[in-house]
Amino acid sequence: MTKIIQSLSQIGADYDVLFCDLWGCLHNGKQPYPAAVAALQAFRQGGGRVVLMTNAPRPNQYVIAQLDRMGVPRDAWDIVVSSGDAAQEAMFAGAVGRKVWHIGTGKDNGFFDDIPAEFADAPPIQRVPLAEAEGIVATGPFEELTETPQDYHDRLMQARDRGLPLLCANPDVVVDMGETRIYCAGALAEYYEGLGGQSLYFGKPHPPIYDRARRLLALGPDARILAVGDGIFTDVKGGLDQGIDVLFVTGGLAADALGPDVENPDNVLLLDWLGGHALAPRYSIGRLR
């Protein structure tokens, strides 16, 4: 059973580190939520550390640049760890071959062009047409505002028939950009699996992104970690699978199912909804504040 809280400060002293999601928690894709920023700043002022943990399919320097443009102050976080970081390591290690068909937009070019130092001497990754590819790298749809996974049916069937693996750089299925809900690479990867293809994942809820955060902060087994997020199958499931406490932000992706007041979820609806997903975060909150 989850406990609804009104502010992070009610429980913050019980934790050393936050693994905090971005979209739906800290910002809406266009601007930050001031109350969430203040909550993270206060947590850090109390001695805690904040990992902004995102399924963005880009290396963390691009995520940081986006946060700067939005106006998220740097004193609200310590490090940023992205799905792109973890997936990029796998790609340069050859997880889906050296010739890849890239599904995604130009904003994700850094995933290929910014080569980590440890792979500077590795054979290059070449982006090629589907017919020449050894594997697929999905960072998102080509046209994220208009396309759905079904738009890729024929091409993904061709890829499945050739046995091409798909590296998913962002396991999120959907996110809200302002008032618009858009599909992410996770939707393409799930669709490909539904066709019988093989998809590889590196962001939440899968272990590599959590392992990277622990390594970068040199966290020991006794670190008291709280995962914060609005994705039931990414943030919540990922935290629970890692054996850490979770604060579920109900006013994000699940807001429409949990009552008319985004700031204050209906307790009965929330418990019923969580029960239907067979997941039980320790805490829930309307908005991160």
Backbone as CSV, one residue per row, in Angstrom:
resi,resn,N_x,N_y,N_z,CA_x,CA_y,CA_z,C_x,C_y,C_z
1,MET,0.843,-1.192,0.000,0.000,0.000,0.000,0.879,1.242,0.000
2,THR,0.530,2.196,-0.850,1.303,3.426,-0.946,0.791,4.466,0.045
3,LYS,1.667,5.365,0.451,1.300,6.463,1.344,1.384,7.761,0.560
4,ILE,0.279,8.515,0.528,0.277,9.799,-0.163,0.902,10.855,0.742
5,ILE,1.889,11.570,0.201,2.534,12.649,0.949,2.293,13.965,0.236
6,GLN,2.529,15.061,0.929,2.289,16.390,0.371,3.564,17.087,-0.090
7,SER,4.730,16.640,0.417,5.981,17.278,0.004,7.142,16.316,0.235
8,LEU,8.188,16.494,-0.548,9.385,15.677,-0.408,10.014,15.861,0.964
9,SER,9.855,17.033,1.537,10.477,17.322,2.831,9.971,16.402,3.938
10,GLN,8.797,15.807,3.760,8.261,14.897,4.772,9.129,13.651,4.931
11,ILE,9.786,13.246,3.861,10.539,11.986,3.890,11.996,12.164,3.496
12,GLY,12.389,13.362,3.046,13.725,13.576,2.489,14.858,13.201,3.420
13,ALA,14.684,13.430,4.722,15.761,13.147,5.674,16.071,11.654,5.774
14,ASP,15.182,10.816,5.274,15.393,9.368,5.342,16.278,8.847,4.210
15,TYR,16.686,9.736,3.301,17.411,9.283,2.110,18.670,10.117,1.868
16,ASP,19.663,9.444,1.287,20.927,10.094,0.943,20.935,10.597,-0.498
17,VAL,20.217,9.898,-1.365,20.287,10.157,-2.806,18.901,10.031,-3.424
18,LEU,18.603,10.911,-4.364,17.414,10.783,-5.196,17.825,10.376,-6.599
19,PHE,17.132,9.395,-7.166,17.199,9.107,-8.588,15.923,9.694,-9.178
20,CYS,15.994,10.920,-9.697,14.804,11.678,-10.063,14.607,11.748,-11.569
21,ASP,13.432,11.384,-12.012,13.053,11.476,-13.409,12.909,12.941,-13.817
22,LEU,12.919,13.192,-15.124,12.810,14.564,-15.633,11.415,14.877,-16.168
23,TRP,11.075,14.303,-17.346,9.783,14.602,-17.962,8.650,14.181,-17.029
24,GLY,7.732,15.100,-16.767,6.585,14.807,-15.916,6.844,15.004,-14.448
25,CYS,8.101,15.194,-14.076,8.465,15.380,-12.666,9.150,16.728,-12.445
26,LEU,10.223,16.971,-13.180,10.961,18.218,-13.057,10.539,19.239,-14.107
27,HIS,10.109,18.768,-15.282,9.662,19.663,-16.347,8.652,18.955,-17.238
28,ASN,8.024,19.721,-18.114,7.019,19.168,-19.027,7.500,19.113,-20.470
29,GLY,8.808,19.189,-20.659,9.373,19.189,-22.004,9.587,20.578,-22.554
30,LYS,8.966,21.570,-21.906,9.097,22.951,-22.363,9.583,23.882,-21.264
31,GLN,9.143,23.637,-20.027,9.539,24.499,-18.919,9.553,23.714,-17.619
32,PRO,10.384,24.120,-16.664,10.458,23.404,-15.390,9.262,23.711,-14.505
33,TYR,9.013,22.812,-13.568,8.012,23.041,-12.537,8.719,23.699,-11.350
34,PRO,8.396,24.947,-11.031,9.117,25.653,-9.960,9.114,24.921,-8.624
35,ALA,8.008,24.309,-8.248,7.938,23.616,-6.959,8.864,22.404,-6.933
36,ALA,9.005,21.726,-8.072,9.901,20.569,-8.140,11.358,21.017,-8.025
37,VAL,11.689,22.110,-8.720,13.041,22.655,-8.615,13.357,22.995,-7.169
38,ALA,12.439,23.662,-6.490,12.657,24.054,-5.091,12.817,22.834,-4.188
39,ALA,12.065,21.776,-4.460,12.157,20.559,-3.645,13.535,19.917,-3.772
40,LEU,14.063,19.880,-4.989,15.393,19.300,-5.193,16.475,20.175,-4.572
41,GLN,16.333,21.472,-4.705,17.302,22.378,-4.078,17.318,22.186,-2.564
42,ALA,16.158,22.076,-1.965,16.076,21.898,-0.517,16.672,20.572,-0.090
43,PHE,16.448,19.523,-0.878,17.020,18.213,-0.559,18.543,18.286,-0.560
44,ARG,19.109,18.954,-1.541,20.561,19.095,-1.613,21.092,19.975,-0.485
45,GLN,20.360,21.018,-0.165,20.794,21.877,0.942,20.814,21.131,2.266
46,GLY,20.000,20.086,2.344,19.987,19.258,3.546,21.047,18.174,3.550
47,GLY,21.900,18.155,2.537,22.992,17.184,2.490,22.787,16.036,1.531
48,GLY,21.647,15.966,0.878,21.398,14.894,-0.066,22.012,15.165,-1.425
49,ARG,22.081,14.136,-2.235,22.566,14.272,-3.603,21.457,13.875,-4.579
50,VAL,21.436,14.541,-5.722,20.373,14.329,-6.698,20.973,13.854,-8.018
51,VAL,20.531,12.683,-8.455,20.831,12.182,-9.790,19.595,12.414,-10.648
52,LEU,19.718,13.218,-11.678,18.641,13.331,-12.644,18.792,12.155,-13.603
53,MET,17.847,11.227,-13.520,17.940,9.967,-14.261,16.843,9.945,-15.315
54,THR,17.265,10.004,-16.557,16.312,10.175,-17.642,16.482,9.132,-18.733
55,ASN,15.371,8.782,-19.347,15.427,7.880,-20.488,15.648,8.620,-21.797
56,ALA,16.110,9.852,-21.741,16.451,10.585,-22.961,17.514,9.819,-23.746
57,PRO,17.350,9.717,-25.068,18.265,8.900,-25.860,19.518,9.632,-26.307
58,ARG,19.951,10.599,-25.528,21.131,11.390,-25.871,22.141,11.345,-24.734
59,PRO,23.426,11.489,-25.027,24.423,11.590,-23.959,24.090,12.735,-23.016
60,ASN,24.562,12.631,-21.771,24.086,13.557,-20.744,24.406,15.024,-21.019
61,GLN,25.467,15.320,-21.766,25.781,16.727,-22.004,24.683,17.427,-22.795
62,TYR,23.971,16.672,-23.640,22.862,17.255,-24.395,21.655,17.478,-23.500
63,VAL,21.441,16.564,-22.557,20.358,16.734,-21.592,20.637,17.963,-20.724
64,ILE,21.879,18.107,-20.280,22.255,19.262,-19.449,22.036,20.566,-20.216
65,ALA,22.418,20.589,-21.492,22.217,21.792,-22.298,20.734,22.130,-22.413
66,GLN,19.895,21.107,-22.558,18.452,21.335,-22.632,17.917,21.895,-21.313
67,LEU,18.397,21.354,-20.201,17.970,21.853,-18.891,18.387,23.306,-18.704
68,ASP,19.591,23.627,-19.149,20.058,25.014,-19.058,19.158,25.947,-19.872
69,ARG,18.785,25.513,-21.073,17.921,26.347,-21.912,16.554,26.558,-21.278
70,MET,16.073,25.538,-20.586,14.771,25.646,-19.913,14.830,26.537,-18.683
71,GLY,16.026,26.695,-18.134,16.160,27.492,-16.930,16.169,26.693,-15.648
72,VAL,16.476,25.393,-15.734,16.623,24.582,-14.519,17.973,24.925,-13.886
73,PRO,17.997,25.445,-12.677,19.272,25.845,-12.074,20.152,24.645,-11.739
74,ARG,21.437,24.852,-11.858,22.363,23.735,-11.638,22.470,23.330,-10.174
75,ASP,22.014,24.187,-9.259,22.078,23.791,-7.855,20.921,22.886,-7.457
76,ALA,20.116,22.443,-8.452,19.031,21.502,-8.175,19.460,20.060,-8.382
77,TRP,20.687,19.832,-8.867,21.107,18.463,-9.143,22.630,18.328,-9.057
78,ASP,23.076,17.084,-8.928,24.509,16.785,-8.867,25.028,16.221,-10.176
79,ILE,24.370,15.169,-10.697,24.779,14.581,-11.968,23.541,14.208,-12.770
80,VAL,23.746,14.074,-14.073,22.694,13.605,-14.971,23.149,12.286,-15.579
81,VAL,22.283,11.292,-15.527,22.559,9.991,-16.130,21.416,9.694,-17.098
82,SER,21.749,9.448,-18.339,20.716,9.228,-19.351,20.745,7.805,-19.895
83,SER,19.601,7.404,-20.410,19.534,6.135,-21.131,20.499,6.166,-22.304
84,GLY,20.655,7.355,-22.906,21.596,7.484,-24.014,23.012,7.134,-23.624
85,ASP,23.420,7.519,-22.401,24.765,7.166,-21.931,24.961,5.650,-21.919
86,ALA,24.005,4.951,-21.281,24.133,3.502,-21.131,24.008,2.785,-22.470
87,ALA,23.072,3.245,-23.306,22.879,2.604,-24.603,24.053,2.866,-25.536
88,GLN,24.638,4.058,-25.426,25.770,4.410,-26.279,26.959,3.485,-26.003
89,GLU,27.202,3.201,-24.744,28.277,2.268,-24.395,28.067,0.938,-25.098
90,ALA,26.821,0.442,-25.075,26.526,-0.845,-25.699,26.698,-0.779,-27.215
91,MET,26.259,0.316,-27.818,26.377,0.440,-29.271,27.833,0.425,-29.713
92,PHE,28.680,1.234,-29.045,30.079,1.282,-29.452,30.816,-0.015,-29.128
93,ALA,30.248,-0.802,-28.208,30.823,-2.120,-27.934,30.380,-3.157,-28.966
94,GLY,29.481,-2.759,-29.867,29.089,-3.653,-30.955,27.833,-4.464,-30.722
95,ALA,26.964,-4.019,-29.839,25.789,-4.814,-29.466,24.862,-5.098,-30.644
96,VAL,24.796,-4.186,-31.632,23.930,-4.420,-32.800,24.705,-4.271,-34.107
97,GLY,26.001,-4.546,-34.041,26.823,-4.477,-35.237,27.401,-3.088,-35.464
98,ARG,28.107,-2.935,-36.574,28.778,-1.672,-36.887,28.050,-0.858,-37.951
99,LYS,27.160,-1.494,-38.685,26.358,-0.792,-39.682,24.919,-0.809,-39.188
100,VAL,24.402,0.376,-38.884,23.089,0.433,-38.250,22.140,1.351,-39.000
101,TRP,20.874,0.969,-38.980,19.805,1.837,-39.472,19.295,2.622,-38.282
102,HIS,19.372,3.941,-38.365,18.966,4.806,-37.255,17.541,5.286,-37.469
103,ILE,16.678,5.006,-36.484,15.343,5.593,-36.454,15.391,6.707,-35.414
104,GLY,15.220,7.946,-35.858,15.281,9.063,-34.929,15.461,10.378,-35.667
105,THR,15.551,11.445,-34.902,15.663,12.791,-35.478,17.097,13.301,-35.404
106,GLY,17.330,14.413,-36.067,18.661,15.003,-36.077,19.137,15.436,-34.707
107,LYS,18.214,15.733,-33.787,18.626,16.164,-32.457,19.365,15.069,-31.698
108,ASP,19.279,13.819,-32.209,19.942,12.698,-31.551,21.267,12.334,-32.208
109,ASN,21.767,13.167,-33.097,23.017,12.846,-33.795,24.189,12.686,-32.838
110,GLY,24.152,13.385,-31.704,25.230,13.261,-30.735,25.396,11.858,-30.194
111,PHE,24.334,11.073,-30.269,24.419,9.678,-29.836,25.474,8.929,-30.643
112,PHE,25.646,9.329,-31.891,26.611,8.678,-32.775,27.920,9.459,-32.881
113,ASP,27.825,10.767,-32.835,28.992,11.598,-33.143,29.910,11.844,-31.954
114,ASP,29.360,11.868,-30.736,30.180,12.102,-29.548,30.624,10.761,-28.984
115,ILE,31.803,10.348,-29.381,32.291,9.009,-29.058,32.976,9.028,-27.695
116,PRO,32.543,8.184,-26.753,33.197,8.129,-25.443,34.676,7.780,-25.594
117,ALA,35.491,8.324,-24.694,36.940,8.139,-24.791,37.330,6.674,-24.819
118,GLU,36.599,5.842,-24.063,36.974,4.427,-24.003,36.743,3.695,-25.323
119,PHE,35.977,4.314,-26.252,35.735,3.692,-27.548,36.376,4.470,-28.694
120,ALA,37.303,5.339,-28.372,37.941,6.171,-29.386,38.654,5.327,-30.446
121,ASP,39.182,4.171,-30.056,39.911,3.315,-30.990,39.068,2.165,-31.529
122,ALA,37.785,2.131,-31.174,36.909,1.059,-31.654,36.562,1.288,-33.121
123,PRO,36.229,0.230,-33.851,35.778,0.416,-35.237,34.567,1.348,-35.267
124,PRO,34.458,2.190,-36.279,33.376,3.192,-36.302,31.997,2.564,-36.488
125,ILE,31.000,3.292,-36.014,29.612,2.949,-36.262,29.154,3.732,-37.493
126,GLN,28.617,3.018,-38.478,28.140,3.668,-39.699,26.615,3.625,-39.746
127,ARG,26.003,4.773,-40.031,24.560,4.797,-40.256,24.288,4.554,-41.734
128,VAL,23.482,3.538,-42.009,23.249,3.093,-43.383,21.751,2.874,-43.590
129,PRO,21.305,2.738,-44.837,19.905,2.392,-45.091,19.565,1.022,-44.515
130,LEU,18.291,0.786,-44.293,17.838,-0.476,-43.698,18.365,-1.685,-44.463
131,ALA,18.384,-1.617,-45.786,18.800,-2.774,-46.595,20.243,-3.178,-46.340
132,GLU,21.074,-2.247,-45.847,22.497,-2.541,-45.622,22.829,-2.778,-44.145
133,ALA,21.840,-2.670,-43.281,22.105,-2.644,-41.834,22.325,-4.030,-41.230
134,GLU,23.169,-4.044,-40.203,23.364,-5.234,-39.363,22.496,-5.181,-38.114
135,GLY,21.989,-4.000,-37.817,21.149,-3.816,-36.650,20.456,-2.461,-36.728
136,ILE,19.610,-2.193,-35.738,18.831,-0.950,-35.696,19.142,-0.229,-34.401
137,VAL,19.251,1.083,-34.473,19.308,1.924,-33.281,18.111,2.861,-33.326
138,ALA,17.238,2.765,-32.333,16.051,3.611,-32.264,16.217,4.627,-31.145
139,THR,16.214,5.910,-31.501,16.221,6.971,-30.498,14.856,7.643,-30.402
140,GLY,13.955,7.303,-31.319,12.610,7.849,-31.349,12.110,7.837,-32.777
141,PRO,10.847,8.186,-33.014,10.346,8.241,-34.388,11.058,9.321,-35.205
142,PHE,10.985,9.183,-36.522,11.516,10.239,-37.389,10.723,11.536,-37.201
143,GLU,9.399,11.413,-37.108,8.514,12.565,-36.911,7.762,12.343,-35.600
144,GLU,8.351,12.789,-34.497,7.818,12.420,-33.193,6.460,13.041,-32.880
145,LEU,6.111,14.123,-33.526,4.837,14.774,-33.240,3.660,14.143,-33.986
146,THR,3.952,13.327,-34.990,2.861,12.806,-35.826,2.860,11.301,-36.009
147,GLU,4.016,10.639,-35.884,4.077,9.217,-36.227,3.721,8.315,-35.049
148,THR,3.264,7.108,-35.388,2.980,6.053,-34.414,3.810,4.831,-34.786
149,PRO,3.953,3.872,-33.865,4.710,2.666,-34.211,4.172,1.941,-35.443
150,GLN,2.861,1.994,-35.644,2.282,1.299,-36.786,2.802,1.835,-38.120
151,ASP,3.264,3.074,-38.126,3.822,3.645,-39.351,5.093,2.925,-39.797
152,TYR,5.687,2.138,-38.900,6.944,1.449,-39.192,6.736,-0.041,-39.460
153,HIS,5.491,-0.452,-39.574,5.188,-1.888,-39.660,5.974,-2.584,-40.771
154,ASP,5.886,-2.088,-41.982,6.509,-2.791,-43.109,8.022,-2.844,-42.964
155,ARG,8.615,-1.738,-42.552,10.076,-1.710,-42.409,10.543,-2.611,-41.270
156,LEU,9.808,-2.630,-40.183,10.195,-3.494,-39.073,9.959,-4.970,-39.399
157,MET,8.979,-5.263,-40.214,8.796,-6.641,-40.664,10.003,-7.091,-41.489
158,GLN,10.492,-6.201,-42.341,11.686,-6.533,-43.120,12.871,-6.794,-42.191
159,ALA,13.006,-5.943,-41.180,14.111,-6.104,-40.237,13.981,-7.408,-39.460
160,ARG,12.766,-7.729,-39.037,12.557,-8.991,-38.313,12.922,-10.183,-39.180
161,ASP,12.500,-10.150,-40.422,12.773,-11.280,-41.313,14.266,-11.479,-41.530
162,ARG,15.050,-10.414,-41.385,16.496,-10.510,-41.529,17.191,-10.769,-40.199
163,GLY,16.421,-10.814,-39.120,16.991,-11.105,-37.803,17.793,-9.968,-37.210
164,LEU,17.451,-8.720,-37.552,18.216,-7.582,-37.047,17.819,-7.263,-35.606
165,PRO,18.793,-7.124,-34.703,18.475,-6.672,-33.346,18.245,-5.166,-33.320
166,LEU,17.405,-4.717,-32.391,17.107,-3.286,-32.257,17.594,-2.808,-30.898
167,LEU,18.473,-1.820,-30.901,18.941,-1.190,-29.670,18.032,-0.001,-29.382
168,CYS,17.344,-0.058,-28.248,16.417,0.998,-27.854,17.138,1.969,-26.926
169,ALA,17.319,3.201,-27.389,18.057,4.190,-26.600,17.177,4.899,-25.579
170,ASN,15.865,4.670,-25.637,14.928,5.300,-24.707,13.748,4.367,-24.483
171,PRO,13.698,3.642,-23.358,12.611,2.694,-23.133,11.251,3.331,-22.856
172,ASP,11.174,4.658,-22.686,9.867,5.287,-22.512,8.984,4.974,-23.722
173,VAL,7.711,4.717,-23.444,6.748,4.471,-24.513,6.157,5.786,-24.998
174,VAL,5.725,6.624,-24.056,5.209,7.949,-24.397,5.707,8.955,-23.369
175,VAL,5.756,10.228,-23.766,5.988,11.338,-22.838,5.067,12.475,-23.266
176,ASP,4.851,13.398,-22.343,4.042,14.575,-22.647,4.955,15.769,-22.885
177,MET,4.880,16.332,-24.089,5.606,17.557,-24.417,4.603,18.700,-24.341
178,GLY,4.592,19.408,-23.223,3.535,20.374,-22.995,2.215,19.637,-22.911
179,GLU,1.306,19.967,-23.812,-0.009,19.315,-23.833,-0.078,18.188,-24.856
180,THR,1.025,17.900,-25.525,1.025,16.896,-26.591,1.713,15.618,-26.136
181,ARG,1.053,14.490,-26.296,1.641,13.193,-25.947,2.308,12.614,-27.190
182,ILE,3.581,12.245,-27.059,4.329,11.753,-28.211,4.905,10.372,-27.907
183,TYR,5.083,9.591,-28.968,5.678,8.263,-28.836,7.198,8.371,-28.764
184,CYS,7.788,7.445,-28.015,9.244,7.390,-27.849,9.785,6.091,-28.446
185,ALA,11.100,5.919,-28.329,11.734,4.731,-28.896,11.209,3.456,-28.260
186,GLY,10.820,3.522,-26.983,10.294,2.333,-26.324,9.054,1.777,-26.999
187,ALA,8.233,2.661,-27.567,7.046,2.211,-28.285,7.439,1.441,-29.545
188,LEU,8.478,1.924,-30.232,8.959,1.225,-31.424,9.548,-0.137,-31.055
189,ALA,10.306,-0.160,-29.946,10.939,-1.416,-29.524,9.890,-2.445,-29.118
190,GLU,8.866,-2.005,-28.402,7.794,-2.923,-28.009,7.046,-3.443,-29.239
191,TYR,6.793,-2.557,-30.170,6.097,-2.953,-31.395,6.926,-3.979,-32.160
192,TYR,8.238,-3.754,-32.209,9.130,-4.688,-32.905,9.111,-6.054,-32.226
193,GLU,9.133,-6.051,-30.903,9.048,-7.326,-30.189,7.727,-8.028,-30.486
194,GLY,6.647,-7.245,-30.583,5.351,-7.829,-30.907,5.320,-8.486,-32.277
195,LEU,6.188,-8.022,-33.169,6.303,-8.626,-34.497,7.242,-9.835,-34.497
196,GLY,7.888,-10.076,-33.348,8.821,-11.198,-33.254,10.274,-10.805,-33.324
197,GLY,10.562,-9.495,-33.325,11.946,-9.034,-33.360,12.574,-8.985,-31.984
198,GLN,13.875,-8.755,-31.933,14.627,-8.681,-30.675,14.986,-7.227,-30.379
199,SER,14.596,-6.755,-29.185,14.933,-5.398,-28.753,15.808,-5.451,-27.509
200,LEU,16.797,-4.557,-27.443,17.715,-4.455,-26.322,17.486,-3.115,-25.626
201,TYR,17.404,-3.135,-24.283,17.067,-1.927,-23.529,18.169,-1.597,-22.518
202,PHE,18.376,-0.269,-22.271,19.438,0.141,-21.354,18.997,1.220,-20.364
203,GLY,17.853,1.830,-20.574,17.341,2.815,-19.631,16.397,2.191,-18.628
204,LYS,15.731,3.025,-17.851,14.766,2.538,-16.869,13.656,1.742,-17.568
205,PRO,13.247,0.608,-17.052,13.522,0.024,-15.728,14.679,-0.962,-15.714
206,HIS,15.540,-0.951,-16.703,16.579,-1.971,-16.840,17.837,-1.584,-16.062
207,PRO,18.605,-2.561,-15.592,19.709,-2.296,-14.659,20.827,-1.376,-15.130
208,PRO,21.227,-1.343,-16.433,22.431,-0.576,-16.780,22.424,0.872,-16.335
209,ILE,21.295,1.571,-16.422,21.273,2.990,-16.061,21.447,3.178,-14.556
210,TYR,20.907,2.254,-13.758,21.075,2.327,-12.306,22.518,1.996,-11.920
211,ASP,23.083,1.010,-12.599,24.476,0.651,-12.325,25.398,1.834,-12.623
212,ARG,25.117,2.540,-13.700,25.949,3.692,-14.069,25.851,4.793,-13.014
213,ALA,24.653,5.072,-12.529,24.478,6.107,-11.502,25.222,5.741,-10.229
214,ARG,25.098,4.506,-9.804,25.807,4.080,-8.586,27.314,4.195,-8.760
215,ARG,27.789,3.823,-9.933,29.231,3.874,-10.195,29.740,5.313,-10.178
216,LEU,29.007,6.219,-10.809,29.455,7.608,-10.889,29.446,8.296,-9.536
217,LEU,28.522,7.933,-8.669,28.468,8.529,-7.339,29.191,7.685,-6.290
218,ALA,29.790,6.574,-6.727,30.503,5.671,-5.806,29.607,5.283,-4.628
219,LEU,28.377,4.883,-4.940,27.421,4.522,-3.895,27.666,3.100,-3.416
220,GLY,27.728,2.938,-2.124,27.879,1.623,-1.538,26.546,0.929,-1.364
221,PRO,26.570,-0.318,-0.925,25.319,-1.082,-0.780,24.381,-0.523,0.285
222,ASP,24.904,0.286,1.190,24.064,0.821,2.259,23.484,2.195,1.944
223,ALA,23.724,2.716,0.754,23.190,4.034,0.396,21.665,4.003,0.428
224,ARG,21.095,5.028,1.001,19.632,5.128,1.096,19.142,5.924,-0.113
225,ILE,18.534,5.215,-1.055,18.158,5.801,-2.342,16.639,5.835,-2.475
226,LEU,16.134,6.958,-2.987,14.714,7.094,-3.307,14.586,7.388,-4.791
227,ALA,13.847,6.550,-5.508,13.564,6.793,-6.917,12.290,7.612,-7.021
228,VAL,12.323,8.651,-7.858,11.185,9.552,-8.034,10.801,9.559,-9.504
229,GLY,9.527,9.307,-9.813,9.137,9.339,-11.212,7.662,9.126,-11.419
230,ASP,7.208,9.424,-12.658,5.784,9.307,-12.979,5.481,8.142,-13.908
231,GLY,6.497,7.393,-14.327,6.278,6.265,-15.228,6.106,4.981,-14.452
232,ILE,4.948,4.373,-14.532,4.684,3.178,-13.722,5.560,2.004,-14.155
233,PHE,5.793,1.860,-15.458,6.573,0.720,-15.933,8.058,1.044,-16.112
234,THR,8.460,2.298,-15.911,9.872,2.670,-16.004,10.389,3.081,-14.634
235,ASP,9.916,4.211,-14.119,10.416,4.723,-12.839,10.023,3.833,-11.661
236,VAL,8.746,3.482,-11.587,8.268,2.706,-10.439,8.795,1.275,-10.500
237,LYS,8.570,0.601,-11.600,9.044,-0.780,-11.714,10.557,-0.846,-11.598
238,GLY,11.255,0.106,-12.229,12.714,0.082,-12.163,13.215,0.221,-10.752
239,GLY,12.659,1.167,-9.985,13.075,1.331,-8.602,12.790,0.106,-7.763
240,LEU,11.580,-0.446,-7.913,11.222,-1.627,-7.136,12.114,-2.813,-7.495
241,ASP,12.410,-2.971,-8.774,13.301,-4.064,-9.192,14.701,-3.896,-8.610
242,GLN,15.102,-2.656,-8.360,16.413,-2.382,-7.779,16.404,-2.511,-6.259
243,GLY,15.232,-2.744,-5.685,15.144,-2.879,-4.230,15.224,-1.560,-3.499
244,ILE,14.854,-0.454,-4.167,14.902,0.852,-3.519,13.487,1.417,-3.405
245,ASP,13.295,2.323,-2.465,11.996,2.950,-2.277,11.656,3.844,-3.469
246,VAL,10.360,4.008,-3.693,9.897,4.793,-4.843,8.872,5.823,-4.390
247,LEU,9.004,7.047,-4.919,8.006,8.093,-4.790,7.360,8.273,-6.162
248,PHE,6.111,7.868,-6.271,5.387,7.920,-7.534,4.717,9.276,-7.685
249,VAL,5.050,9.988,-8.766,4.457,11.286,-9.049,3.199,11.050,-9.892
250,THR,2.038,11.149,-9.244,0.789,10.752,-9.891,0.296,11.763,-10.909
251,GLY,0.766,13.012,-10.824,0.268,14.060,-11.705,0.940,14.117,-13.053
252,GLY,1.721,13.094,-13.406,2.368,13.033,-14.704,1.560,12.208,-15.688
253,LEU,2.146,11.122,-16.174,1.509,10.316,-17.212,0.175,9.716,-16.780
254,ALA,0.005,9.452,-15.480,-1.213,8.786,-15.005,-2.273,9.751,-14.501
255,ALA,-2.069,11.047,-14.667,-2.933,12.045,-14.038,-4.410,11.852,-14.366
256,ASP,-4.736,11.537,-15.607,-6.138,11.452,-16.011,-6.890,10.328,-15.303
257,ALA,-6.161,9.341,-14.788,-6.814,8.193,-14.167,-7.029,8.353,-12.667
258,LEU,-6.513,9.457,-12.085,-6.431,9.508,-10.621,-7.197,10.679,-10.007
259,GLY,-8.234,11.131,-10.693,-9.089,12.161,-10.121,-8.888,13.515,-10.762
260,PRO,-9.792,14.463,-10.474,-9.777,15.765,-11.147,-8.691,16.719,-10.673
261,ASP,-8.132,16.488,-9.479,-7.126,17.390,-8.915,-5.735,16.798,-9.109
262,VAL,-4.993,17.357,-10.067,-3.661,16.824,-10.379,-2.746,16.857,-9.156
263,GLU,-2.890,17.871,-8.337,-2.022,18.036,-7.166,-2.343,17.045,-6.056
264,ASN,-3.564,16.520,-6.052,-4.006,15.657,-4.952,-4.751,14.448,-5.505
265,PRO,-4.057,13.331,-5.712,-4.702,12.147,-6.279,-5.776,11.590,-5.348
266,ASP,-6.810,11.038,-5.941,-7.857,10.375,-5.181,-7.312,9.059,-4.636
267,ASN,-7.337,8.883,-3.326,-6.710,7.724,-2.692,-7.316,6.413,-3.180
268,VAL,-8.644,6.359,-3.290,-9.309,5.119,-3.714,-8.930,4.788,-5.152
269,LEU,-8.994,5.793,-6.029,-8.620,5.572,-7.424,-7.153,5.158,-7.547
270,LEU,-6.301,5.787,-6.753,-4.872,5.481,-6.813,-4.596,4.042,-6.411
271,LEU,-5.165,3.622,-5.289,-4.916,2.249,-4.824,-5.458,1.229,-5.816
272,ASP,-6.619,1.518,-6.388,-7.194,0.605,-7.374,-6.325,0.550,-8.623
273,TRP,-5.841,1.723,-9.065,-5.016,1.785,-10.273,-3.692,1.064,-10.069
274,LEU,-3.052,1.294,-8.935,-1.788,0.614,-8.650,-2.001,-0.896,-8.535
275,GLY,-3.110,-1.291,-7.905,-3.400,-2.717,-7.789,-3.568,-3.371,-9.141
276,GLY,-4.166,-2.635,-10.071,-4.330,-3.161,-11.418,-3.020,-3.352,-12.150
277,HIS,-1.994,-2.605,-11.740,-0.667,-2.744,-12.338,0.255,-3.632,-11.506
278,ALA,-0.243,-4.096,-10.369,0.512,-4.992,-9.480,1.855,-4.396,-9.072
279,LEU,1.857,-3.073,-8.828,3.058,-2.383,-8.380,2.686,-1.477,-7.213
280,ALA,3.565,-1.413,-6.207,3.233,-0.669,-4.989,4.402,0.215,-4.563
281,PRO,4.475,1.446,-5.075,5.501,2.380,-4.593,5.260,2.706,-3.124
282,ARG,6.331,2.956,-2.389,6.179,3.241,-0.968,5.409,4.540,-0.740
283,TYR,5.674,5.537,-1.594,5.026,6.837,-1.450,4.460,7.285,-2.788
284,SER,3.465,8.164,-2.716,2.928,8.831,-3.895,2.714,10.297,-3.577
285,ILE,2.785,11.120,-4.627,2.590,12.564,-4.475,1.990,13.101,-5.764
286,GLY,1.143,14.112,-5.673,0.524,14.653,-6.878,1.536,15.228,-7.836
287,ARG,2.273,16.197,-7.370,3.387,16.795,-8.106,4.598,16.811,-7.209
288,LEU,5.767,16.680,-7.753,6.976,16.783,-6.952,7.077,18.209,-6.407
289,ARG,7.159,18.320,-5.075,7.223,19.634,-4.443,7.853,19.515,-3.068
